[in-house]
């Protein structure tokens, strides 16, 4: 039964991932409701249902628009697949529980923010403000929450990232500050510190690889949101275990 439910989560993840692509691409430019249908960004042709199947359409069309032949960004199928896998992972980690609902919301927000930050270098307030009350309701009513740790976490994130922005004069942005602070609130101060360390680690490793491959230069402004998101997911799945292991090693 478990594998069957896992597959259901995967399929829902693919479908939601396809929707999150659209949200991440349109919300930052206030174009979310003005255009109801999905369309090709190059030739503006409305897409038919056969072109809207997550991942499969991309593979069948070999990554090209059927109308104008312009290439479709690899970001779409990757986001869909990643959302599917993360939905399944969340279920496998937490079963059918409120922690899973919390996890699915977290995955959803991170996927949308990642699409937006990669495309526009923006972490939209609207997205964070949409998810914030949902997180708070679940934490308040259905999960075991240490609010002191949460408030300290948010304050710590705000001060630490604020200081980094001040010292580096724009190494990170206000969007990163809000994103980090939200995770401080959601995870509490100990896990926030872990999240912060992981994000700098991921950032250093991936940027190092991109530099070595010549994909970016030292002057390229690389969006930091995806690293924060990847760290938050690591903390969601492994945070408690890492913390316990760390504390037990003294
Ligand atoms: Zn086209």
GROMACS .gro file of C-alpha atoms and ligand atoms in nm:
model
  251
    1UNK     CA    1   0.000   0.000   0.000
    2UNK     CA    2   0.281   0.239   0.090
    3UNK     CA    3   0.436   0.234  -0.257
    4UNK     CA    4   0.094   0.293  -0.413
    5UNK     CA    5   0.037   0.603  -0.199
    6UNK     CA    6   0.394   0.709  -0.280
    7UNK     CA    7   0.312   0.697  -0.652
    8UNK     CA    8  -0.006   0.897  -0.597
    9UNK     CA    9   0.201   1.163  -0.416
   10UNK     CA   10   0.445   1.159  -0.708
   11UNK     CA   11   0.173   1.215  -0.969
   12UNK     CA   12   0.018   1.495  -0.764
   13UNK     CA   13   0.367   1.642  -0.728
   14UNK     CA   14   0.412   1.644  -1.107
   15UNK     CA   15   0.080   1.823  -1.157
   16UNK     CA   16   0.138   2.075  -0.878
   17UNK     CA   17   0.494   2.127  -1.002
   18UNK     CA   18   0.356   2.222  -1.342
   19UNK     CA   19   0.128   2.475  -1.172
   20UNK     CA   20   0.416   2.610  -0.957
   21UNK     CA   21   0.616   2.681  -1.274
   22UNK     CA   22   0.335   2.908  -1.385
   23UNK     CA   23   0.298   3.072  -1.043
   24UNK     CA   24   0.674   3.130  -1.011
   25UNK     CA   25   0.692   3.281  -1.359
   26UNK     CA   26   0.382   3.500  -1.342
   27UNK     CA   27   0.335   3.623  -0.986
   28UNK     CA   28   0.657   3.830  -0.978
   29UNK     CA   29   0.543   4.020  -1.289
   30UNK     CA   30   0.181   4.051  -1.171
   31UNK     CA   31   0.058   3.846  -1.461
   32UNK     CA   32  -0.103   3.566  -1.268
   33UNK     CA   33  -0.469   3.620  -1.341
   34UNK     CA   34  -0.455   3.828  -1.657
   35UNK     CA   35  -0.374   3.527  -1.873
   36UNK     CA   36  -0.582   3.222  -1.791
   37UNK     CA   37  -0.439   2.976  -2.041
   38UNK     CA   38  -0.090   2.841  -2.073
   39UNK     CA   39   0.084   2.971  -2.380
   40UNK     CA   40   0.420   2.960  -2.556
   41UNK     CA   41   0.628   3.253  -2.432
   42UNK     CA   42   0.777   3.300  -2.779
   43UNK     CA   43   0.490   3.267  -3.029
   44UNK     CA   44   0.207   3.330  -2.775
   45UNK     CA   45   0.015   3.031  -2.913
   46UNK     CA   46  -0.224   2.870  -2.667
   47UNK     CA   47  -0.103   2.526  -2.561
   48UNK     CA   48  -0.323   2.220  -2.612
   49UNK     CA   49  -0.375   1.957  -2.344
   50UNK     CA   50  -0.123   1.723  -2.503
   51UNK     CA   51   0.145   1.990  -2.454
   52UNK     CA   52   0.060   2.028  -2.086
   53UNK     CA   53   0.141   1.683  -1.953
   54UNK     CA   54   0.415   1.724  -1.693
   55UNK     CA   55   0.760   1.603  -1.806
   56UNK     CA   56   0.616   1.379  -2.083
   57UNK     CA   57   0.521   1.665  -2.317
   58UNK     CA   58   0.873   1.801  -2.291
   59UNK     CA   59   1.024   1.463  -2.373
   60UNK     CA   60   0.783   1.391  -2.663
   61UNK     CA   61   0.838   1.737  -2.816
   62UNK     CA   62   1.215   1.704  -2.759
   63UNK     CA   63   1.211   2.033  -2.569
   64UNK     CA   64   1.071   2.242  -2.856
   65UNK     CA   65   0.745   2.435  -2.910
   66UNK     CA   66   0.522   2.254  -3.162
   67UNK     CA   67   0.422   2.584  -3.321
   68UNK     CA   68   0.738   2.790  -3.360
   69UNK     CA   69   1.010   2.536  -3.278
   70UNK     CA   70   1.170   2.758  -3.015
   71UNK     CA   71   1.328   2.563  -2.733
   72UNK     CA   72   1.141   2.521  -2.408
   73UNK     CA   73   1.342   2.581  -2.093
   74UNK     CA   74   1.468   2.264  -1.923
   75UNK     CA   75   1.360   2.434  -1.599
   76UNK     CA   76   0.996   2.326  -1.656
   77UNK     CA   77   1.038   1.946  -1.660
   78UNK     CA   78   1.309   1.964  -1.392
   79UNK     CA   79   1.078   2.159  -1.161
   80UNK     CA   80   0.792   1.916  -1.228
   81UNK     CA   81   1.007   1.612  -1.163
   82UNK     CA   82   1.164   1.766  -0.853
   83UNK     CA   83   0.821   1.851  -0.709
   84UNK     CA   84   0.702   1.496  -0.775
   85UNK     CA   85   1.006   1.345  -0.602
   86UNK     CA   86   0.987   1.585  -0.308
   87UNK     CA   87   0.614   1.515  -0.255
   88UNK     CA   88   0.690   1.143  -0.245
   89UNK     CA   89   0.991   1.193  -0.016
   90UNK     CA   90   0.777   1.397   0.223
   91UNK     CA   91   0.521   1.119   0.242
   92UNK     CA   92   0.788   0.851   0.289
   93UNK     CA   93   0.948   1.050   0.572
   94UNK     CA   94   0.636   1.151   0.763
   95UNK     CA   95   0.355   0.917   0.651
   96UNK     CA   96  -0.001   1.045   0.647
   97UNK     CA   97   0.037   1.314   0.912
   98UNK     CA   98   0.019   1.687   0.976
   99UNK     CA   99   0.396   1.694   0.946
  100UNK     CA  100   0.346   1.581   0.585
  101UNK     CA  101   0.102   1.866   0.517
  102UNK     CA  102   0.358   2.103   0.664
  103UNK     CA  103   0.627   1.943   0.445
  104UNK     CA  104   0.417   1.963   0.126
  105UNK     CA  105   0.351   2.333   0.189
  106UNK     CA  106   0.720   2.388   0.250
  107UNK     CA  107   0.815   2.206  -0.072
  108UNK     CA  108   0.553   2.407  -0.264
  109UNK     CA  109   0.676   2.744  -0.139
  110UNK     CA  110   1.041   2.654  -0.202
  111UNK     CA  111   0.971   2.536  -0.558
  112UNK     CA  112   0.781   2.857  -0.645
  113UNK     CA  113   1.046   3.080  -0.486
  114UNK     CA  114   1.322   2.891  -0.670
  115UNK     CA  115   1.152   2.939  -1.010
  116UNK     CA  116   1.100   3.307  -0.936
  117UNK     CA  117   1.449   3.368  -0.798
  118UNK     CA  118   1.622   3.188  -1.088
  119UNK     CA  119   1.412   3.375  -1.346
  120UNK     CA  120   1.382   3.725  -1.198
  121UNK     CA  121   1.623   3.726  -0.901
  122UNK     CA  122   1.321   3.799  -0.688
  123UNK     CA  123   1.163   3.632  -0.386
  124UNK     CA  124   0.809   3.775  -0.402
  125UNK     CA  125   0.648   3.893  -0.078
  126UNK     CA  126   0.315   3.769  -0.210
  127UNK     CA  127   0.437   3.409  -0.211
  128UNK     CA  128   0.582   3.425   0.140
  129UNK     CA  129   0.272   3.601   0.273
  130UNK     CA  130   0.046   3.345   0.112
  131UNK     CA  131   0.219   3.055   0.286
  132UNK     CA  132   0.297   3.219   0.622
  133UNK     CA  133  -0.055   3.196   0.775
  134UNK     CA  134  -0.090   2.834   0.657
  135UNK     CA  135   0.235   2.741   0.832
  136UNK     CA  136   0.132   2.925   1.147
  137UNK     CA  137  -0.206   2.753   1.163
  138UNK     CA  138  -0.053   2.406   1.124
  139UNK     CA  139   0.219   2.481   1.377
  140UNK     CA  140  -0.024   2.630   1.627
  141UNK     CA  141  -0.292   2.364   1.614
  142UNK     CA  142  -0.141   2.041   1.484
  143UNK     CA  143   0.232   2.033   1.553
  144UNK     CA  144   0.442   2.045   1.864
  145UNK     CA  145   0.586   2.396   1.848
  146UNK     CA  146   0.836   2.569   2.073
  147UNK     CA  147   0.737   2.930   2.007
  148UNK     CA  148   1.021   3.080   2.211
  149UNK     CA  149   1.271   2.903   1.988
  150UNK     CA  150   1.073   3.010   1.680
  151UNK     CA  151   1.073   3.379   1.775
  152UNK     CA  152   1.441   3.368   1.870
  153UNK     CA  153   1.508   3.192   1.536
  154UNK     CA  154   1.330   3.460   1.334
  155UNK     CA  155   1.504   3.742   1.525
  156UNK     CA  156   1.843   3.573   1.493
  157UNK     CA  157   1.792   3.524   1.118
  158UNK     CA  158   1.686   3.886   1.076
  159UNK     CA  159   1.990   4.022   1.264
  160UNK     CA  160   2.245   3.782   1.112
  161UNK     CA  161   2.137   3.825   0.750
  162UNK     CA  162   2.081   4.199   0.805
  163UNK     CA  163   2.441   4.223   0.925
  164UNK     CA  164   2.565   4.025   0.623
  165UNK     CA  165   2.376   4.253   0.385
  166UNK     CA  166   2.522   4.558   0.564
  167UNK     CA  167   2.881   4.428   0.560
  168UNK     CA  168   2.883   4.284   0.207
  169UNK     CA  169   2.680   4.574   0.065
  170UNK     CA  170   2.438   4.356  -0.129
  171UNK     CA  171   2.590   4.008  -0.118
  172UNK     CA  172   2.242   3.898  -0.025
  173UNK     CA  173   1.913   4.075  -0.083
  174UNK     CA  174   1.612   4.174   0.125
  175UNK     CA  175   1.428   3.875  -0.026
  176UNK     CA  176   1.693   3.642   0.120
  177UNK     CA  177   1.655   3.817   0.456
  178UNK     CA  178   1.279   3.751   0.460
  179UNK     CA  179   1.318   3.395   0.336
  180UNK     CA  180   1.577   3.313   0.605
  181UNK     CA  181   1.368   3.483   0.876
  182UNK     CA  182   1.063   3.280   0.780
  183UNK     CA  183   1.263   2.959   0.820
  184UNK     CA  184   1.396   3.085   1.155
  185UNK     CA  185   1.034   3.115   1.263
  186UNK     CA  186   0.934   2.776   1.123
  187UNK     CA  187   1.228   2.572   1.248
  188UNK     CA  188   1.345   2.750   1.566
  189UNK     CA  189   1.692   2.891   1.630
  190UNK     CA  190   1.898   2.569   1.648
  191UNK     CA  191   1.775   2.435   1.317
  192UNK     CA  192   1.799   2.783   1.167
  193UNK     CA  193   2.172   2.788   1.244
  194UNK     CA  194   2.208   2.450   1.075
  195UNK     CA  195   2.007   2.578   0.778
  196UNK     CA  196   2.230   2.887   0.752
  197UNK     CA  197   2.550   2.679   0.758
  198UNK     CA  198   2.413   2.440   0.496
  199UNK     CA  199   2.310   2.723   0.265
  200UNK     CA  200   2.660   2.876   0.270
  201UNK     CA  201   2.805   2.530   0.212
  202UNK     CA  202   2.571   2.456  -0.083
  203UNK     CA  203   2.633   2.805  -0.221
  204UNK     CA  204   3.011   2.766  -0.203
  205UNK     CA  205   3.012   2.419  -0.361
  206UNK     CA  206   2.765   2.490  -0.644
  207UNK     CA  207   2.908   2.833  -0.723
  208UNK     CA  208   3.254   2.677  -0.724
  209UNK     CA  209   3.139   2.419  -0.977
  210UNK     CA  210   2.964   2.684  -1.192
  211UNK     CA  211   3.280   2.897  -1.184
  212UNK     CA  212   3.498   2.601  -1.280
  213UNK     CA  213   3.264   2.520  -1.568
  214UNK     CA  214   3.272   2.881  -1.682
  215UNK     CA  215   2.894   2.914  -1.643
  216UNK     CA  216   2.933   3.219  -1.421
  217UNK     CA  217   3.208   3.472  -1.348
  218UNK     CA  218   3.301   3.620  -1.011
  219UNK     CA  219   3.086   3.919  -1.099
  220UNK     CA  220   2.768   3.726  -1.184
  221UNK     CA  221   2.495   3.782  -0.927
  222UNK     CA  222   2.386   3.429  -0.842
  223UNK     CA  223   2.042   3.406  -0.676
  224UNK     CA  224   2.074   3.270  -0.324
  225UNK     CA  225   1.710   3.164  -0.277
  226UNK     CA  226   1.756   2.813  -0.423
  227UNK     CA  227   2.039   2.742  -0.176
  228UNK     CA  228   1.825   2.859   0.115
  229UNK     CA  229   1.542   2.638  -0.015
  230UNK     CA  230   1.766   2.332  -0.057
  231UNK     CA  231   1.897   2.382   0.296
  232UNK     CA  232   1.544   2.414   0.433
  233UNK     CA  233   1.453   2.083   0.270
  234UNK     CA  234   1.762   1.919   0.419
  235UNK     CA  235   1.658   2.053   0.758
  236UNK     CA  236   1.299   1.935   0.706
  237UNK     CA  237   1.405   1.576   0.637
  238UNK     CA  238   1.730   1.539   0.832
  239UNK     CA  239   1.752   1.839   1.067
  240UNK     CA  240   1.652   1.661   1.389
  241UNK     CA  241   1.885   1.367   1.321
  242UNK     CA  242   2.180   1.595   1.238
  243UNK     CA  243   2.119   1.801   1.552
  244UNK     CA  244   2.092   1.494   1.776
  245UNK     CA  245   2.407   1.346   1.625
  246UNK     CA  246   2.590   1.676   1.677
  247UNK     CA  247   2.476   1.716   2.037
  248UNK     CA  248   2.558   1.354   2.124
  249UNK     CA  249   2.914   1.392   1.998
  250UNK     CA  250   3.008   1.606   2.300
  251LIG    ZN1  251   0.597   2.873  -2.973
   0.00000   0.00000   0.00000
